[in-house]
Every structure is written in C-alpha cells, then in structure tokens.
XYZ file of C-alpha atoms in Angstrom:
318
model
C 122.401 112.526 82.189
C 120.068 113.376 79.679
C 117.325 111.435 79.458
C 114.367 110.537 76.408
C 111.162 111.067 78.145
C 107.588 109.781 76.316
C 104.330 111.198 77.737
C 101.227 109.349 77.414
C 98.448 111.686 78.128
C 95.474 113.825 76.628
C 95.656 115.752 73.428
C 98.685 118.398 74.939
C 96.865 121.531 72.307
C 93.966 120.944 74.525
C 95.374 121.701 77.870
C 95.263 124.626 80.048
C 98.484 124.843 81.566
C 97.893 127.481 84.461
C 96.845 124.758 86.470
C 98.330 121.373 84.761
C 100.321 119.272 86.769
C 101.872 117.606 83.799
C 102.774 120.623 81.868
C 105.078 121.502 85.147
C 106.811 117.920 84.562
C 107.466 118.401 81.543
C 108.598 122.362 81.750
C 111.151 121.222 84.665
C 111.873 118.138 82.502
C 112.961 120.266 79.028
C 114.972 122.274 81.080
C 117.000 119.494 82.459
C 118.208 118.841 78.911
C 115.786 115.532 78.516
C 114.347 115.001 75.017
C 110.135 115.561 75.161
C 107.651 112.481 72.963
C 104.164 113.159 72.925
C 101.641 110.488 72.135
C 97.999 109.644 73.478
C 96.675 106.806 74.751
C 95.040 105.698 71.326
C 98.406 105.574 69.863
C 99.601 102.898 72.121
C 99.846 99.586 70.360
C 101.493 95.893 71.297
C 102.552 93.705 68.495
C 103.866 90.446 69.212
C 105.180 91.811 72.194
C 106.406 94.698 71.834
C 104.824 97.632 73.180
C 104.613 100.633 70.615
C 103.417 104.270 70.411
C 103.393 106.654 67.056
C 105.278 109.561 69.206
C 105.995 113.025 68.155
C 109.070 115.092 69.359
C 107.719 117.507 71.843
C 108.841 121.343 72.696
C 107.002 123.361 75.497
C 106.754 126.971 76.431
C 105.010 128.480 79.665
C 102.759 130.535 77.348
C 98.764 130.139 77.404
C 97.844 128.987 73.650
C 101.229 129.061 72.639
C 102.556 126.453 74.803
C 102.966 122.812 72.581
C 105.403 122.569 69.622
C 105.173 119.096 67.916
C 107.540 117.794 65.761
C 106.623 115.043 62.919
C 104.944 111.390 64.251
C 107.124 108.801 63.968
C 106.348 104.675 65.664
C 108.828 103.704 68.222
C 109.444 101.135 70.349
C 108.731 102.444 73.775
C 111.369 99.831 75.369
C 114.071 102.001 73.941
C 113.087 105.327 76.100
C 114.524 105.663 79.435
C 110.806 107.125 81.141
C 107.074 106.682 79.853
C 105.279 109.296 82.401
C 101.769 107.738 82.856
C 99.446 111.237 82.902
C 96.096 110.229 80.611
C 93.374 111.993 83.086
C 90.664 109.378 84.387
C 88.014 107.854 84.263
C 89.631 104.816 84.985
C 87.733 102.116 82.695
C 88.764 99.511 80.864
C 90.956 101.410 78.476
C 93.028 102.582 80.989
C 93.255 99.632 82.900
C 94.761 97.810 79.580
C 97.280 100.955 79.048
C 98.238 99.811 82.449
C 99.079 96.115 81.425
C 100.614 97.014 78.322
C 102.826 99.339 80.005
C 103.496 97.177 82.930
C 105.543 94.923 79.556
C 108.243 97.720 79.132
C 108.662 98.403 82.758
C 111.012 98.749 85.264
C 113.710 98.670 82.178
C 111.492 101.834 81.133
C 110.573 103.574 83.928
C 106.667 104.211 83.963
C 105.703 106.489 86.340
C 103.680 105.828 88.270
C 104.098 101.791 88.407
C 101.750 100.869 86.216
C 101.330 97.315 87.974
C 100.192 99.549 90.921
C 97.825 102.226 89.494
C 96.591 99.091 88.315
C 96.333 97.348 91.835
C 95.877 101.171 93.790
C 92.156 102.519 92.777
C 92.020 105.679 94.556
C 88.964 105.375 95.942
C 89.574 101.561 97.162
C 93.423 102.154 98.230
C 92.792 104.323 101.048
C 90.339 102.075 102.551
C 93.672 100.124 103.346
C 93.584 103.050 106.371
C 90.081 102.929 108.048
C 91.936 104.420 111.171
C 92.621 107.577 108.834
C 89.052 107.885 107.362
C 86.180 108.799 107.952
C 83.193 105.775 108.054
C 83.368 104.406 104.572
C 80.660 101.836 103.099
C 81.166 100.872 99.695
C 78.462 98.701 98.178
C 75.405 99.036 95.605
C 72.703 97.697 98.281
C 70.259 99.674 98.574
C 69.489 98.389 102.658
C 73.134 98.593 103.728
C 73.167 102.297 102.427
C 69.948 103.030 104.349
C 71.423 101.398 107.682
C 74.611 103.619 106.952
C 72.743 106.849 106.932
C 70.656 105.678 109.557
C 73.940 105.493 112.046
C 75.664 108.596 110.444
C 72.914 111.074 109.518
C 74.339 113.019 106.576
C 76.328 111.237 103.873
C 78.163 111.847 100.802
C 77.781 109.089 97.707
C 79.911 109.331 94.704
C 80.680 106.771 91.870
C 83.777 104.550 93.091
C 85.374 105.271 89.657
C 84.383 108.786 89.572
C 87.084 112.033 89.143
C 87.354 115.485 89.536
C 84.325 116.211 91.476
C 81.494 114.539 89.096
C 78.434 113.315 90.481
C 79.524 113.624 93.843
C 76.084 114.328 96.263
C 75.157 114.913 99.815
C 72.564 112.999 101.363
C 70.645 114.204 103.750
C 69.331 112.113 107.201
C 65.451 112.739 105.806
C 65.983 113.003 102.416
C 62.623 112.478 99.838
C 65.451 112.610 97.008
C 67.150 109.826 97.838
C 65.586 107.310 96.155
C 65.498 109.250 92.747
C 69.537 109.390 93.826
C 69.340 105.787 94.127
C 67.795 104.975 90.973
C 69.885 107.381 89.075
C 73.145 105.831 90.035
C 71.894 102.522 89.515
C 71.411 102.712 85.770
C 74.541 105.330 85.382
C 77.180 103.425 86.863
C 77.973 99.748 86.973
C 80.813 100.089 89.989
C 79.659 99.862 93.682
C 79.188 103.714 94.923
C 81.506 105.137 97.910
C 79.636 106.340 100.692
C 80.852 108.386 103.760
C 79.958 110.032 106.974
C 79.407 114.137 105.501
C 82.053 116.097 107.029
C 80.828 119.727 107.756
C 84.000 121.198 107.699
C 84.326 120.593 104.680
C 83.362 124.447 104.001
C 87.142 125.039 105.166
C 88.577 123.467 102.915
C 89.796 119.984 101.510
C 93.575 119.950 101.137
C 95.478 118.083 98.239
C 98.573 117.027 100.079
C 101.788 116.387 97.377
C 103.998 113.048 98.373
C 106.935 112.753 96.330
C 108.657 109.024 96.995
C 106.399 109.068 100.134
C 107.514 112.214 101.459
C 105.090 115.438 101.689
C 106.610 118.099 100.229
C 104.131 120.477 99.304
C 99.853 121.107 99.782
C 97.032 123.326 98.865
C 93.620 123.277 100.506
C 91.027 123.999 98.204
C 87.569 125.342 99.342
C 84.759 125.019 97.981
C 82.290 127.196 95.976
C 79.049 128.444 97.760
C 76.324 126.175 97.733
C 78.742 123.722 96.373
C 80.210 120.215 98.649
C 83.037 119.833 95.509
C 86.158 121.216 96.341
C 87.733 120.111 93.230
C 89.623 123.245 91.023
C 87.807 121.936 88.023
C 84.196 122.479 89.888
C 84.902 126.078 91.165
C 86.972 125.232 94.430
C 89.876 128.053 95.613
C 92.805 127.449 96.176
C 95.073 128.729 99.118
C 97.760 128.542 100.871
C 98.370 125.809 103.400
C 101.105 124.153 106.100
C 100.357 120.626 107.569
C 98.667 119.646 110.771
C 100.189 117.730 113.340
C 97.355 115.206 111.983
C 98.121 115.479 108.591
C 101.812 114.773 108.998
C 101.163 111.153 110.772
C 98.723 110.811 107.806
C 101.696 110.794 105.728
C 104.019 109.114 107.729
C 101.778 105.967 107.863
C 100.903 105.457 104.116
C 104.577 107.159 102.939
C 106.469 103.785 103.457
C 103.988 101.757 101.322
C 103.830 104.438 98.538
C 107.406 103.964 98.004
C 107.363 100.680 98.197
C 105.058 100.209 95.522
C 107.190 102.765 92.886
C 103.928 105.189 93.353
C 106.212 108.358 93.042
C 103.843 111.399 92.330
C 100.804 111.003 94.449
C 98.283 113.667 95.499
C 96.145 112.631 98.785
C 93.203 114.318 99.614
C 92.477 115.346 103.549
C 88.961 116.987 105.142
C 89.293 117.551 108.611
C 91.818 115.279 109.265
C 90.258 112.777 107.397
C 92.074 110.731 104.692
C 89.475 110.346 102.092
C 91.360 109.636 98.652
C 94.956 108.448 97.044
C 95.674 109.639 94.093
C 97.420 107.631 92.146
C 96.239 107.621 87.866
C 97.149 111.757 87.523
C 97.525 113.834 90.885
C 97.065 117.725 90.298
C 98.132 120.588 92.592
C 101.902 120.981 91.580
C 101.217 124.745 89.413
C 98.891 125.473 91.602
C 101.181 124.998 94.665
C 104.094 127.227 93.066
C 101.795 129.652 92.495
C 100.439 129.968 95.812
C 104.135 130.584 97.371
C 105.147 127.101 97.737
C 107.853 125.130 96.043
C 108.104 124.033 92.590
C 107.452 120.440 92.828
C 108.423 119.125 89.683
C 112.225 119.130 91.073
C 111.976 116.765 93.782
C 109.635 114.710 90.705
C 112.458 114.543 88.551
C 115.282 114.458 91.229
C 113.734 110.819 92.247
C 112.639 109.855 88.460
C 115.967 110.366 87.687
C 117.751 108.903 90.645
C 115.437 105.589 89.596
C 116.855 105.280 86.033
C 120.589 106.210 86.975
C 120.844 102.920 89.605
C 119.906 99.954 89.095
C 116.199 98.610 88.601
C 116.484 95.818 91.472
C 118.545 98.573 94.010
C-alpha cells in the first residue's frame, strides 16, 4: 500500500548523504512507491488545533550534490498523511521538545516515528540510566563536591553536557587534574542542564559501537574508533568506522531494554556500547544505517519500513 510520507528534518540541500541515516529512509521509502513531503521544523505550525506544516513534494537520488528534487510548497494538514518521520538532528531544547507536543496531537492516527510522547519522555542521556546494571558508574548533577567525590572513587572520568550530541564538548578528566576547575567553570556558564559524568573507560581506543534496534530487535552495528589523541568516537568528530558482530554481552544488552523500546513505539533506535558498557539510547535521530550497508552489513532501512508499515496497515490500538 502506498503510503504519503512527511519528513520533518534539517534543510535536505544541506545534507551529506554518504553517511545520512535519513536519506537511506527515505531512498528505501521512494522506492516502495510512497509519496516523499519535505518540510523543517520552522514550518510546523498549530492553529486551533490542528497541526500544520508548509510541505514540499520531495524526489531523491543517491547522487552527492545532486540528491534533493523539491517540488512547489504547499500548507497541509499533517493529520491527513499516513507517517510524519521525526529526523530534525539535536540539540534537544525547547524547540524540539514543543515539535514533540505538537506532534504528539496528530499521532498514533499519523504515525510519528519515533513516538513523539516518548522522545519526549526518553532523553538519551537520562533513559539509559533506567539500566545502571548495563552502565558504567554514572553521576549526573551540577555540584561541584559530588563531582569531586566521584572522581575521587573512580580516578579518570568523562563529563559531557546532558543535552549534548554528536561528540561536542565531551572531556576526560583526569584523577589530578589542575584543569578541572577551569572545566568546571566553563560548563557552568555554557550549559544550564546538569552534566553526565562517568567512570573513563580505556578501551575506549577500540572502539565504541552504535548498535541498530529496529522494533527492539538488533539487526545491524558498527563500532566506531576513535581519532588519535581524540576520546570522541563520533563519525562527525573523526571516528572510523568498521565492521562489527555482537558480543555475547552486547546481545543481553539488547535483550533487556528491546521489550521496553517496543513498548514505547521507539522504532529506530541507535544504542551506543564501550566495553560492554551501555552508555547512551538514541532516540531524537540515530545514525549508522549508510554507514552499516557500506561496511558489508544489511540495508537497514527495510526492516525500518517493513515495521513502519506493518504499524499503519493494522490497527492503532493492535
């Protein structure tokens, strides 16, 4: 069944598809036979109730530069699509948290993906401390003594903004560290969140893999490493990617947090493991599908689209 599919994300010119998860969606999607709208976030609008978006038809090509084909903007109503994919990159501030309540008006009878309710409710840096068994020692706070006491018991610590993405301001700390109080000082006038800070893991120079659930279910991963002199695996900040199978560990990762990801309509997610420790849930915009395909693995936006569409073609309350 053919479906009409709206993307909210960033400006699609601006892209670079080689590595964009959301290009792969909709590439897989287009060839399914489903109709392609474009809009960004800006253009989402609520007017005594209903939930708008000045969309524009939407062709793609896998071809670097040549890749987005937009037809005229036109304002619809987005209760009359079947899917609104959810795929605006972080940070996740304000604006996106009230993209996620406008949304959350036109769904389940438009499927948003991912549950906008739940990226809402699922801040990837605060859902996986739902799993302390599958961390490593977590303290999240902006006191100044309880970070102290935490490096003090764990030596060698890693403190990144709560809120943050793709690799920024992420820092190790050493056990004797004369920069840390600059560090502390910085962070306190740059960000207003509490800060995440964990045990350093040292293996962390082999690689932190991005592990693909699709309905709960792993289906595909690629561990990144990091640059030299670099902690930041990330893609974005220099990381490599490579080719990768699943641990024993890994797997009962994903078999403890698969049932709840399902439950809670989260059906892309990307998790992020260092040495057998869980460390993030991805929920806003996981990455990794291109970059999975084109490290051997499968193409990921099937099994995507095989449950988005399986969602829409029963009913809502099934």
């Amino acid at each position: 069944m053919a479906l009409t599919v709206a993307v909210q994300m960033d400006p699609i010119q601006a892209i670079r598809i080689a590595g964009d998860t959301t290009f792969a969606l909709l590439l897989e999607a287009q060839s399914r036979g489903h109709t392609l709208l474009h809009y960004t976030p800006d253009r989402l609008s609520m007017r005594d109730g209903r939930v708008t978006a000045r969309v524009e038809p939407l062709r793609v090509q896998d071809v670097e530069g040549d890749h987005a084909h937009l037809g005229a903007q036109e304002r619809i109503d987005l209760a009359t699509v079947d899917v609104v994919l959810m795929r605006q990159d972080p940070p996740f501030d304000l604006a996106y948290i009230t993209a996620t309540h406008l949304l959350e008006r036109i769904h389940p009878q438009t499927l948003v993906v991912n549950n906008p309710f739940e990226v809402r409710n699922a801040p990837e840096k605060l859902f996986v401390t739902a799993y302390p068994e599958l961390m490593p020692p977590t303290l999240i706070t902006r006191d100044k003594q309880e970070i102290e006491a935490f490096r003090a018991e764990h030596g060698a610590v890693v403190m990144k903004p709560l809120h943050g993405h793709g690799g920024a301001a992420v820092l190790r700390v050493l056990p004797e560290d004369p920069n840390f109080g600059s560090m502390f000082d910085l962070f306190s006038v740059t960000f207003r969140e509490p800060w995440v800070v964990q045990r350093f893991l040292p293996r962390i120079t082999e690689g932190d893999k991005r592990i693909i659930l699709v309905d709960g279910e792993p289906l595909g991963a690629v561990n990144r490493v990091p640059a030299a002199n670099d902690i930041r695996s990330n893609m974005v900040r220099g990381g490599k990617g490579g080719a990768t199978a699943l641990t024993p560990r890994e797997q009962e990762i994903c078999a403890a947090i698969g049932p709840e990801l399902r439950r809670r309509g989260l059906i892309l997610v990307g998790i992020d493991v260092i040495d057998g420790n869980l460390t993030e849930i991805n929920v806003t915009s996981p990455t990794g599908i291109r970059a999975i395909k084109r490290l051997g693995g499968p193409d990921l936006a099937v099994p995507v689209w095989d449950a988005i569409e399986a969602k829409v073609t029963k009913p809502q309350s099934a």
